[in-house]
Coordinates of C-alpha atoms and ligand atoms in Angstrom, one line a residue:
X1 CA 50.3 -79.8 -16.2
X2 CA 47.4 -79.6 -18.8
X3 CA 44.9 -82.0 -17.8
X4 CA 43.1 -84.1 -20.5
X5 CA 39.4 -84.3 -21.0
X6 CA 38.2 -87.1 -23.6
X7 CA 34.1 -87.1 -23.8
X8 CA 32.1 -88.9 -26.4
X9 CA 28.4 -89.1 -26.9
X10 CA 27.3 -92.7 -28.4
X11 CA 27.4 -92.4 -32.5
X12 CA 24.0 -92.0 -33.3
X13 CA 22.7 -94.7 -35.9
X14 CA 21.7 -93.3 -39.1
X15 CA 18.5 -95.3 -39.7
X16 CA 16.6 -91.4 -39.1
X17 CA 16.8 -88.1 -38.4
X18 CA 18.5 -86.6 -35.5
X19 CA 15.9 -85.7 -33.0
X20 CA 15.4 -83.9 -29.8
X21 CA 17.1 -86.7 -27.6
X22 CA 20.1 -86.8 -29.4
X23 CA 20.2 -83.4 -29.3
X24 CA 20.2 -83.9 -25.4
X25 CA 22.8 -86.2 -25.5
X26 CA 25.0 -83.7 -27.8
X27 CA 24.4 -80.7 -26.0
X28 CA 25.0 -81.8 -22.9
X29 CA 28.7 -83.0 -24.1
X30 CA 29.4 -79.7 -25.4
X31 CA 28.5 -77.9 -22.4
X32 CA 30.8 -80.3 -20.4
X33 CA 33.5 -80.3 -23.3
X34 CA 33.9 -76.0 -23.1
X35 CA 33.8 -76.2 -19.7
X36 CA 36.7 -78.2 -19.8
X37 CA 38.0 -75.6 -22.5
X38 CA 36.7 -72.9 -20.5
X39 CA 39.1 -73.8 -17.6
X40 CA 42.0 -75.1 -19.5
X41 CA 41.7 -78.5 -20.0
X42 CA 42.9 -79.9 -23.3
X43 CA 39.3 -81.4 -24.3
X44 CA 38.6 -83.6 -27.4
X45 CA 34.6 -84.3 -27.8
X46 CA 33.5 -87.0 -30.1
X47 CA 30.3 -88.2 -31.8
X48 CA 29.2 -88.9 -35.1
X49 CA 27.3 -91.9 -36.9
X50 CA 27.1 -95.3 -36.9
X51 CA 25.8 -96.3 -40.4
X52 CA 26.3 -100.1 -40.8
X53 CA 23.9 -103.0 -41.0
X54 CA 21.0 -104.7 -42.4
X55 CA 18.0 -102.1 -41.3
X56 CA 20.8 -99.6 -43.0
X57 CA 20.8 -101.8 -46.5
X58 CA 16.5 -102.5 -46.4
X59 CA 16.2 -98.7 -45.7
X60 CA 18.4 -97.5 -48.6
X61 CA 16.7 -100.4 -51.0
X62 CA 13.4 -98.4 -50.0
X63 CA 14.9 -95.1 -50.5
X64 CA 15.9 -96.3 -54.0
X65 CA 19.7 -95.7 -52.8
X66 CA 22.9 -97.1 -52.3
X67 CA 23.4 -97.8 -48.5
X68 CA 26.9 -95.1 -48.7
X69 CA 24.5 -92.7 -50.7
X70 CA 21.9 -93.3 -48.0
X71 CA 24.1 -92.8 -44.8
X72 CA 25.7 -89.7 -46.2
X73 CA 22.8 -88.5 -46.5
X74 CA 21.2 -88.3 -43.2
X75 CA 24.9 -87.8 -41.7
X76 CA 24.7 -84.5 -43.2
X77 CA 21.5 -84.2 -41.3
X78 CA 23.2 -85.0 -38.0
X79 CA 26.1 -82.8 -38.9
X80 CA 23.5 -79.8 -39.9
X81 CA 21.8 -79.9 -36.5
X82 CA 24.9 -79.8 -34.5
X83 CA 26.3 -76.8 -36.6
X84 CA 22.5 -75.5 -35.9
X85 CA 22.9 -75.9 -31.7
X86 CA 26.8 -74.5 -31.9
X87 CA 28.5 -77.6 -31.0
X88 CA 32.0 -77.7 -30.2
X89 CA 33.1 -81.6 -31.3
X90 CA 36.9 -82.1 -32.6
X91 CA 35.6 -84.7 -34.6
X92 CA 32.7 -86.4 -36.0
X93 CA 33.3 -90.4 -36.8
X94 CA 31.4 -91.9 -39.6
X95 CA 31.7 -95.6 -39.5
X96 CA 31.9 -95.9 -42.7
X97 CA 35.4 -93.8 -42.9
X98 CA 38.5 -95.8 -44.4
X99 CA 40.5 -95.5 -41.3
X100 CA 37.5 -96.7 -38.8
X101 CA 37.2 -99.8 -41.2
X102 CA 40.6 -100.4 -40.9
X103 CA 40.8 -100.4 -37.6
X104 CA 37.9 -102.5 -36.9
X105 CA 39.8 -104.9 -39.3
X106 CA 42.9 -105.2 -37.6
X107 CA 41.0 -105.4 -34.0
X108 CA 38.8 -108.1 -34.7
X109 CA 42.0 -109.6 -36.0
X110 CA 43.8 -109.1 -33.0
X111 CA 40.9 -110.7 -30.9
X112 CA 40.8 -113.7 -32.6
X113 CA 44.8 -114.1 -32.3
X114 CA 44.2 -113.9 -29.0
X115 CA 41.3 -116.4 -28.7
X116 CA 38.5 -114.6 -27.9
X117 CA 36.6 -115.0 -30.9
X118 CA 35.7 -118.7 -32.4
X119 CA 33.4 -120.0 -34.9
X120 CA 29.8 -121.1 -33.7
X121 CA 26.1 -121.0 -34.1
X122 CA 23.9 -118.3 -32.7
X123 CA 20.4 -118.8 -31.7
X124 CA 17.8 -116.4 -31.0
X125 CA 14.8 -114.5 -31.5
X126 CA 15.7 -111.6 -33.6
X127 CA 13.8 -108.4 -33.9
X128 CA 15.1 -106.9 -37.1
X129 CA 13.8 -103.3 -35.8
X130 CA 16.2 -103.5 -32.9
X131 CA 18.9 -105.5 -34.3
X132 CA 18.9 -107.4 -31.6
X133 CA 18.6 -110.8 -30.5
X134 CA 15.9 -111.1 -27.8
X135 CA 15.7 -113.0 -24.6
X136 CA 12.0 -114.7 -23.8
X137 CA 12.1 -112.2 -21.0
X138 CA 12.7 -109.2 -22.5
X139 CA 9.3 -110.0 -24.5
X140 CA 6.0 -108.8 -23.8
X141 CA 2.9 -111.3 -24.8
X142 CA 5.5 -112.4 -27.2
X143 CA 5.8 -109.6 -28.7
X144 CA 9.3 -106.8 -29.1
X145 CA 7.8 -104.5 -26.7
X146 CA 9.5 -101.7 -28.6
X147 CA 8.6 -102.6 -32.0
X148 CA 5.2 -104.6 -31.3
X149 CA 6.1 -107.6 -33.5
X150 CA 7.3 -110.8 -33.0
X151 CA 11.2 -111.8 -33.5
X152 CA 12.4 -114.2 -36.0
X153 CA 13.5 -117.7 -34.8
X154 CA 16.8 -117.2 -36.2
X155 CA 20.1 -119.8 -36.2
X156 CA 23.2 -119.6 -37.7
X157 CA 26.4 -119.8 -38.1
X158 CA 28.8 -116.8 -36.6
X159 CA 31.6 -115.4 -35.0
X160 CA 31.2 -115.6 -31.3
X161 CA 33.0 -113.4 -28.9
X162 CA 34.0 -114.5 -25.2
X163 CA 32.0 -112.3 -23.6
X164 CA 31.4 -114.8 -20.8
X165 CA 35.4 -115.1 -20.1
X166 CA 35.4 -111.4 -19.2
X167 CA 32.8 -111.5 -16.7
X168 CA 34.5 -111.6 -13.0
X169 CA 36.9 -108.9 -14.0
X170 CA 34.9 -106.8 -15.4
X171 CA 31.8 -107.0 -12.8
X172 CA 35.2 -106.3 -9.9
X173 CA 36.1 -103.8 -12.2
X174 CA 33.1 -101.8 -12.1
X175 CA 32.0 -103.0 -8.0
X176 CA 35.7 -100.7 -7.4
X177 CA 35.0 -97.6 -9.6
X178 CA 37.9 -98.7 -11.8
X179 CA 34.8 -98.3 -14.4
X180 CA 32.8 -95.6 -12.8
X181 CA 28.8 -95.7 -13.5
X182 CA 26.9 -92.5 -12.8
X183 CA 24.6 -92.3 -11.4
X184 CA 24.5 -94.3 -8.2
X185 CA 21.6 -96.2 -9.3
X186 CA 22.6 -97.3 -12.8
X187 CA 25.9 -98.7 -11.3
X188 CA 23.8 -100.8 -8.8
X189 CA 21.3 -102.1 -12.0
X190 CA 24.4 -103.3 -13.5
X191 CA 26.1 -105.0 -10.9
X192 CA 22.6 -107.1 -10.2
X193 CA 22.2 -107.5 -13.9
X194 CA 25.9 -109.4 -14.0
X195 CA 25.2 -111.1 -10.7
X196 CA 21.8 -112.3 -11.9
X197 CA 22.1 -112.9 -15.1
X198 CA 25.9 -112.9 -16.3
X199 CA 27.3 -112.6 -19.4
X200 CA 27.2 -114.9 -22.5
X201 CA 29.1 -115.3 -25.2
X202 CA 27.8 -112.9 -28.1
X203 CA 27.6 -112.9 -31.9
X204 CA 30.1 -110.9 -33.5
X205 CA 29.2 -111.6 -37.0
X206 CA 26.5 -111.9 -39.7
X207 CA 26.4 -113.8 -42.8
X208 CA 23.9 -112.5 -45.3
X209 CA 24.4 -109.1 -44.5
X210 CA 26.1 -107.1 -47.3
X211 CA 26.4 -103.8 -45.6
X212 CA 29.1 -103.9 -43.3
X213 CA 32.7 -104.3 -42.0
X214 CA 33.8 -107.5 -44.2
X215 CA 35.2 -110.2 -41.1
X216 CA 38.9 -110.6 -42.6
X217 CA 39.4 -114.0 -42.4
X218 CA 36.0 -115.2 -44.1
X219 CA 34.2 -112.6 -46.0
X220 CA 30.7 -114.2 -46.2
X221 CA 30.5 -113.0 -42.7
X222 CA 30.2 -108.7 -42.0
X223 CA 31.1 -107.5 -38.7
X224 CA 27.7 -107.1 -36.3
X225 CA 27.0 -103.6 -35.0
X226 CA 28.9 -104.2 -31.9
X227 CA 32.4 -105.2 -33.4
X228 CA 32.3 -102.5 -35.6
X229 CA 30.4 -99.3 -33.5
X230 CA 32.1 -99.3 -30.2
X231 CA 35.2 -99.0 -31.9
X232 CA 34.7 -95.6 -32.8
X233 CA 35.2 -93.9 -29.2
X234 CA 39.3 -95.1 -30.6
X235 CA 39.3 -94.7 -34.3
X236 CA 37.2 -91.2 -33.7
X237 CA 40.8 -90.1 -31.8
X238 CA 43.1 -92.0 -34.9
X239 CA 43.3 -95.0 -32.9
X240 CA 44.7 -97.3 -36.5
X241 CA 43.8 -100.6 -34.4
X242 CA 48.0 -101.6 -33.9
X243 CA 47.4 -103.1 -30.9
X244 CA 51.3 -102.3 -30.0
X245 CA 50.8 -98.7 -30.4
X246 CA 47.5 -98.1 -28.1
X247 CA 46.3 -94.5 -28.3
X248 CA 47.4 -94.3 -24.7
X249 CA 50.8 -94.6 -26.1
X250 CA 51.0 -93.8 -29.2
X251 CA 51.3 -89.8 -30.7
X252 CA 47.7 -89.8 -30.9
X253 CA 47.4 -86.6 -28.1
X254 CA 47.6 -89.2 -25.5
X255 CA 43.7 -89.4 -25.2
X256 CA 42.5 -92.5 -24.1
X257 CA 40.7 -93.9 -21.6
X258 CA 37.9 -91.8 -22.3
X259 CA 37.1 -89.9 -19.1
X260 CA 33.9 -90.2 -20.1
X261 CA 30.7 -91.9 -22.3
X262 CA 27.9 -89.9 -21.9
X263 CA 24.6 -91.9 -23.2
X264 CA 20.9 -92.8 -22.7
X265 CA 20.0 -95.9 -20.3
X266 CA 18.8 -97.8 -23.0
X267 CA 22.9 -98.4 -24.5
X268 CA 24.0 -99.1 -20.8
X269 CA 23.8 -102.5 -20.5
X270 CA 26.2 -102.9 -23.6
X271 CA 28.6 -100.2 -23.0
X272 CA 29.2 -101.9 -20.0
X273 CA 29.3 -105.5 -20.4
X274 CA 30.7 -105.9 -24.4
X275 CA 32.6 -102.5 -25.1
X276 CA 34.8 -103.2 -22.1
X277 CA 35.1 -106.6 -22.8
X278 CA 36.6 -105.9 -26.0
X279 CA 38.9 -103.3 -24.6
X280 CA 40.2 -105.8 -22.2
X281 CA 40.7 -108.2 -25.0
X282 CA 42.6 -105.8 -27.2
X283 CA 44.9 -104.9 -23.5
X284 CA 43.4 -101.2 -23.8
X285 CA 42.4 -99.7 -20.9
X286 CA 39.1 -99.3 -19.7
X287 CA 36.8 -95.7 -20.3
X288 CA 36.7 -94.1 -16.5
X289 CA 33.0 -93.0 -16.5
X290 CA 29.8 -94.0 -17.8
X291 CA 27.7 -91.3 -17.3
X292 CA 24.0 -92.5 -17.7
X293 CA 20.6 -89.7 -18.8
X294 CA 17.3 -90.4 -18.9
X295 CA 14.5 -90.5 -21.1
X296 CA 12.6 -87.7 -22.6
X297 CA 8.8 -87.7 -22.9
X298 CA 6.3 -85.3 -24.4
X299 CA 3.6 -84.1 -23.3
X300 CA 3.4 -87.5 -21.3
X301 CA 3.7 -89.3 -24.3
X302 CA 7.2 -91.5 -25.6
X303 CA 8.4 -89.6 -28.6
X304 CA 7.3 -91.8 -31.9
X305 CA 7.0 -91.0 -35.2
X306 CA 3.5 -92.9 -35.3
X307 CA 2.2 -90.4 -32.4
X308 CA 4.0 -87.5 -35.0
X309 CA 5.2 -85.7 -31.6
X310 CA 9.1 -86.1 -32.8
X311 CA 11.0 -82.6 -32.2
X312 CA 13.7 -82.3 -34.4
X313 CA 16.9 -80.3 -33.1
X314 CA 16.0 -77.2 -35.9
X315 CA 12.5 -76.8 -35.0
X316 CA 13.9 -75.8 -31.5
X317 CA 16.6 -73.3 -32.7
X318 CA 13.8 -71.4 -35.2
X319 CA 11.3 -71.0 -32.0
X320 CA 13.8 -69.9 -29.6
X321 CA 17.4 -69.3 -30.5
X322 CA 20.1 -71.4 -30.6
X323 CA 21.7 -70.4 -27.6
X324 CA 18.0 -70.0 -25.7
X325 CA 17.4 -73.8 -26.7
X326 CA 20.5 -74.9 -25.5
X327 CA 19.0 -73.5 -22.0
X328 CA 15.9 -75.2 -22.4
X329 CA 17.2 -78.6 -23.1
X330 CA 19.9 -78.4 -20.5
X331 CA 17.4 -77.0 -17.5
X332 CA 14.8 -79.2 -18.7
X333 CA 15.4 -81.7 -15.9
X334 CA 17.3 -83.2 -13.6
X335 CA 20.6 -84.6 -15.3
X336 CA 20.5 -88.3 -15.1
X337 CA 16.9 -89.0 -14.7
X338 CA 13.7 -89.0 -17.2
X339 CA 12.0 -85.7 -17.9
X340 CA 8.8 -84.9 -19.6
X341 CA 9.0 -81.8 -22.0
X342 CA 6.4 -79.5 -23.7
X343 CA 6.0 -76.4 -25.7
X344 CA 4.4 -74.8 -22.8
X345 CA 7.1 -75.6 -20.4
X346 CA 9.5 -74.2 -23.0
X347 CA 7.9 -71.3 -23.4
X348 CA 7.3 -70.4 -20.1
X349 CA 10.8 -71.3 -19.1
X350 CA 11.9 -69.1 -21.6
X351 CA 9.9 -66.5 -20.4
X352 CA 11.0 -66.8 -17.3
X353 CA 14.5 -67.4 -16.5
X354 CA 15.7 -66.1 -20.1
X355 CA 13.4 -62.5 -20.7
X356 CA 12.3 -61.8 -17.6
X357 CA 15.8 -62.9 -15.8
X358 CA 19.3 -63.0 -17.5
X359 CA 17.8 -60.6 -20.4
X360 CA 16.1 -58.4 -17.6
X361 CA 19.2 -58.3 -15.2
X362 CA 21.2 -57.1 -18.1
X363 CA 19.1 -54.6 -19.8
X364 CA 18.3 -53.2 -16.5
X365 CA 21.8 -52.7 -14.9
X366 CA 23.1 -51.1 -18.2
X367 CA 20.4 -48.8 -18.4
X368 CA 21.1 -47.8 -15.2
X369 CA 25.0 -47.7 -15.7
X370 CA 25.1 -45.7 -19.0
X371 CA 23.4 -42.6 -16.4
X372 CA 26.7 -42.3 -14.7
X373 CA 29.7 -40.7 -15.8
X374 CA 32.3 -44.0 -14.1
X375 CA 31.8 -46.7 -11.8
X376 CA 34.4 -46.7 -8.5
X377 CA 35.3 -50.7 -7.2
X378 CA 34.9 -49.0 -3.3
X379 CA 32.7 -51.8 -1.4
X380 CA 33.9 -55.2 -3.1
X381 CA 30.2 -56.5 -3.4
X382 CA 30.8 -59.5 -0.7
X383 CA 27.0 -59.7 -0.6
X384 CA 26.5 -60.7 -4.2
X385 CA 28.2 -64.0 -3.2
X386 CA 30.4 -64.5 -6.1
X387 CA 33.1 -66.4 -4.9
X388 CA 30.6 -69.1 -2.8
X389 CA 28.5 -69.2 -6.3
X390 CA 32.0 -70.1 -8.6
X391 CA 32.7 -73.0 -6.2
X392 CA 29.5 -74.8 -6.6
X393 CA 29.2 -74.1 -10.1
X394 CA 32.4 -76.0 -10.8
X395 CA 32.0 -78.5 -8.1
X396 CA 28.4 -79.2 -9.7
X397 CA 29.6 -79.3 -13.5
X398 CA 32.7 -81.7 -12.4
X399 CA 30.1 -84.0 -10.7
X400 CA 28.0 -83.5 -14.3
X401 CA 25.3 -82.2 -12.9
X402 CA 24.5 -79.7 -15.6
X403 CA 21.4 -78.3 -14.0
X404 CA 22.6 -77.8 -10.9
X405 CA 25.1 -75.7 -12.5
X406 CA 22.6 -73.5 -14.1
X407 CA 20.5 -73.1 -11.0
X408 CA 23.9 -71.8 -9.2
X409 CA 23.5 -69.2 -12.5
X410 CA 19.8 -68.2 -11.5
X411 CA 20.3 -68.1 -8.0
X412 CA 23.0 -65.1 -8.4
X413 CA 20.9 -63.5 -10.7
X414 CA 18.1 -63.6 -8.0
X415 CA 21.1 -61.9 -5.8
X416 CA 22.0 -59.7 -8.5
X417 CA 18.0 -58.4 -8.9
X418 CA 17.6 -58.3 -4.9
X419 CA 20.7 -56.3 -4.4
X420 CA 19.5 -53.7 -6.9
X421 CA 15.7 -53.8 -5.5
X422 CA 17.1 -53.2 -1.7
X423 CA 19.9 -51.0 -3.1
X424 CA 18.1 -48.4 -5.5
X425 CA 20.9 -46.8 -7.5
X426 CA 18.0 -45.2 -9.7
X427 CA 17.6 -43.0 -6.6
X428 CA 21.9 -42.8 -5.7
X429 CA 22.5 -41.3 -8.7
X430 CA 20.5 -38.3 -7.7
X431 CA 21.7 -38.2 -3.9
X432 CA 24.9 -40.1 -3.7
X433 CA 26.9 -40.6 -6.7
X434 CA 30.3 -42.3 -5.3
X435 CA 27.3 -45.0 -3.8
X436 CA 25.8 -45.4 -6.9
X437 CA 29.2 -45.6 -8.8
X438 CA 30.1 -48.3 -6.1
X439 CA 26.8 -50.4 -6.4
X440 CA 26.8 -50.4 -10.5
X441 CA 30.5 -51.5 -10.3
X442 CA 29.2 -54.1 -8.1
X443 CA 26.3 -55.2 -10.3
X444 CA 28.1 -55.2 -13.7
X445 CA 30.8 -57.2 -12.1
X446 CA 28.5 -59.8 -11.0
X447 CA 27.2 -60.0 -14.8
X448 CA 30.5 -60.5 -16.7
X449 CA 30.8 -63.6 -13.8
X450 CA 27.4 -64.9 -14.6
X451 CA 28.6 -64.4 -18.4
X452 CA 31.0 -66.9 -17.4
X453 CA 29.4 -69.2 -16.1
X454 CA 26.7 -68.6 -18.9
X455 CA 29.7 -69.3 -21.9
X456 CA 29.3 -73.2 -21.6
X457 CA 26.0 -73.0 -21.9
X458 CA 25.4 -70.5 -24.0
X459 CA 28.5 -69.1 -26.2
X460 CA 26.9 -66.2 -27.9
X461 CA 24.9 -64.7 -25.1
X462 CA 28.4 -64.7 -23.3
X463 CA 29.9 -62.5 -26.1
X464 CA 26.8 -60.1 -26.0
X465 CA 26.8 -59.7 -22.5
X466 CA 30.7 -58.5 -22.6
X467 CA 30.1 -56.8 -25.6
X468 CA 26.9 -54.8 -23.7
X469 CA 29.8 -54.5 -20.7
X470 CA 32.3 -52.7 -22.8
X471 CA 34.7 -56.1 -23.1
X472 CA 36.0 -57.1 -26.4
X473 CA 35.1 -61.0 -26.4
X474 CA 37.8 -61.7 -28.4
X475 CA 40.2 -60.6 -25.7
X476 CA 38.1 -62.5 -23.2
X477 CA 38.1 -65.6 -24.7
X478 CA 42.1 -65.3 -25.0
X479 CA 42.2 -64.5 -20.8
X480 CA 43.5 -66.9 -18.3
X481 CA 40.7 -68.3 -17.0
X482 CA 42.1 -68.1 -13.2
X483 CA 42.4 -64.7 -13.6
X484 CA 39.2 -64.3 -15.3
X485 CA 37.2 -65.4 -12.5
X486 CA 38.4 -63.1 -9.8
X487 CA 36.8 -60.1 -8.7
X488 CA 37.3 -56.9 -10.0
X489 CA 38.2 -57.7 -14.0
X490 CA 36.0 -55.4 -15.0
X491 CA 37.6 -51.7 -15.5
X492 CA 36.2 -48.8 -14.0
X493 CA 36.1 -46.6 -16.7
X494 CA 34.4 -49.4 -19.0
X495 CA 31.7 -47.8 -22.2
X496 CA 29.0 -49.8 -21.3
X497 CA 26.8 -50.5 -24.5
X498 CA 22.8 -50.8 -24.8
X499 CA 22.8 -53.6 -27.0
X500 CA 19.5 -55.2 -28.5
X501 CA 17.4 -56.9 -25.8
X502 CA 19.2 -60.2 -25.2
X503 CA 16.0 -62.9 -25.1
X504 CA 12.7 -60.9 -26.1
X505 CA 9.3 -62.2 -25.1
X506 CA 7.7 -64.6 -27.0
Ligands
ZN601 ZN1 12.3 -104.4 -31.5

């Protein structure tokens, strides 16, 4: 049977331009979501915008905008970049669409049916550039220490959800796996953070806030960004909020639980204390993975808009190429820890691993293949290790551990480029041809795996490579992916084609 593969990155809120860590994010679900494709998973990939609130209505005022004028606005910017980085999502959620609204209606209805939401007074300190209430110890000298100024003493009357009621089951919940948090570590902050500190009951609601999900049953209240955004990960599948018809049920492709939330540690916390929370209180079953990356800096240096070193997705795809930036985001460290990135680095990387190695390997063996008449499958190329290489590739990318997966890639092109430096076929042409026939075959072969491997990562340098090969990628995207993986796809009597270089030197 077809196995299902639901992923979602957060939705990414609208108060600015996408930037280089959502593009992180983003990327790195695509390249998880056509793998899935790749092997014949039926994937859907979510992400899109969350666009409600009161930073949302102050930023429009500013603009001179409506708040909907406003959001579409820089949602179109999202949706520019990701068509800009090729990526693959089956849908993008606004959550300002009818049907997300409607949804959130009928759950928040549905919750307080059930008792788990109840009139009361909040109390805080608020930091309206968060939009977040504030705990004395999350403040440093008093101060937001992301924003640097100090939160409002604020108090007043909301919709409270019982966050607290939740706690046991879900802290049990995630000690078992039953919610999975990757990696090891971030599971382990979480369980000390709900043994420490447990949960309280949260604010659901905001009176004096225009721009938002109007609370049904008293509509001087809006719903606060957590009743309204988390939602999305259902109403982004067509989840209409029946709580009868859950999507696990229902005839919505049979989606849900997500298998996984891919996100930045600083949404962790939430994602797993409130969002599952609510699922239990609408009886939905929980998401099976939080999978948790780290921070980017540049240069040493957080990203900020005051320090002017913000890299926006585009800026990336004009310097290198959209598939070569891909590469560069997705190498750029260690998948689930912080990473420090700089021009230099990318430039060097690119050098590196993308001229000098895939566009290299490629150029090279071509070259050298379009000197002989055919190649002749005689030896089986054992040594080139394809077969040990596929298995940790895909044991690596199930584990999401994206760069693992591409240093499986370089290593066999290391392999590949040592097996033609021992080999010499430049000289078997002259003195042994059936050799040299064999050792091409061998080589070339080893390229359309590595293209592959390469199409998750990089979809269009996957089509030139089989294109450079001979292959029609439209008939390769349409082969069985079992088969396409085993040695010997490659015909002998392929036209192999000197394409333009693949990744020239900056
Ligand atoms: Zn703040």
């Amino acid at each position: 049977m077809q196995k299902k593969f639901y992923i979602t990155t957060p939705i990414y809120y609208v108060n600015d331009k996408p930037h280089i860590g959502h593009a992180y994010t983003t990327v790195a679900a695509d390249v998880l979501a056509r793998y899935r494709r790749m092997i014949g998973d039926k994937v859907f990939f979510l992400t899109g915008t969350d666009e409600h609130g009161a930073k949302i209505e102050e930023k429009a005022k500013k603009a001179r905008k409506k708040p909907k004028e406003f959001t579409d606005e820089i949602a179109a910017k999202f949706q520019f970049s990701w068509g800009e980085l090729n990526i693959s999502n089956d849908n993008f959620i606004r959550t300002t669409d009818k049907n997300h609204i409607r949804a959130v209606t009928k759950a928040l209805k549905f919750m307080r049916t059930k008792g788990d939401i109840y009139k009361g007074v909040h109390k805080g300190l608020y930091c309206r550039e968060c939009e977040q209430f504030k705990t004395e110890r999350d403040l440093v000298d008093g101060l937001c220490p992301e924003h640097k100024i100090t939160p409002e003493k604020v108090e007043e009357e909301s919709y409270m959800f019982k966050l607290a009621k939740y706690k046991d089951q879900l802290l049990e919940k995630i000690k078992n796996n039953e919610l999975q948090i990757l990696p090891k570590e971030r599971k382990n902050e979480i369980i000390s953070f709900y043994e420490n500190e447990g949960l309280n009951d949260i604010s659901f609601s905001r009176k004096n806030v225009g721009w938002g999900i109007p609370v049904p049953w008293d509509k001087s209240h809006t719903a606060y960004v957590w009743a309204d955004a988390f939602l999305n990960y259902l109403t982004g599948i067509g989840w209409n909020g029946e709580s009868e018809s859950p999507p696990d049920k229902g005839g919505e492709g049979g989606f849900w639980p997500a298998d996984v939330h891919l996100m930045s540690k600083d949404i962790l916390r939430v994602h797993a204390t409130i969002w599952p929370a609510m699922l239990l209180s609408l009886g939905l079953p929980l998401p099976k993975t939080l999978f948790i990356h780290g921070f980017f800096k540049i240069e040493g240096q957080k990203m900020s808009k005051s320090l002017g070193n913000v890299i926006a997705p585009e800026d990336l795809v004009r310097r290198y190429g959209v598939d070569a930036a891909r590469y560069l985001l997705m190498s750029a460290t260690i998948f689930g820890r912080d990473g420090d990135i700089s021009q230099d680095k990318f430039d060097e990387k690119f050098n590196a691993d993308l001229a000098n190695g895939i566009g290299n390997l490629v150029a090279r063996s071509i070259t050298l293949a379009s000197k002989i008449n055919s190649l002749k499958s005689l030896s089986g190329g054992q040594e080139l290790k394809v077969k040990e290489s596929w298995l940790e590739y895909e044991k690596a990318l199930y584990e999401f551990k994206i760069d693992t997966a591409l240093d499986d890639i370089n290593r066999m092109m290391k392999i590949s480029d040592n097996y033609i430096t021992t080999n010499k076929p430049w000289e078997l042409i002259k003195k042994d041809k059936d050799k040299a026939a064999d050792i091409l075959y061998n080589i070339l072969e080893t390229i359309r795996h590595i293209s592959w491997m390469l199409l998750p990562f990089m979809p269009e340098t996957a089509e030139k490579i089989w294109d450079s090969l001979g292959l029609n990628p439209a008939d390769e995207l349409k082969k069985d992916f079992k088969k396409a993986i085993k040695w010997g796809g490659l015909p002998i009597d392929t036209k192999v084609n000197k394409g333009e270089a693949l990744f020239p030197r900056l």
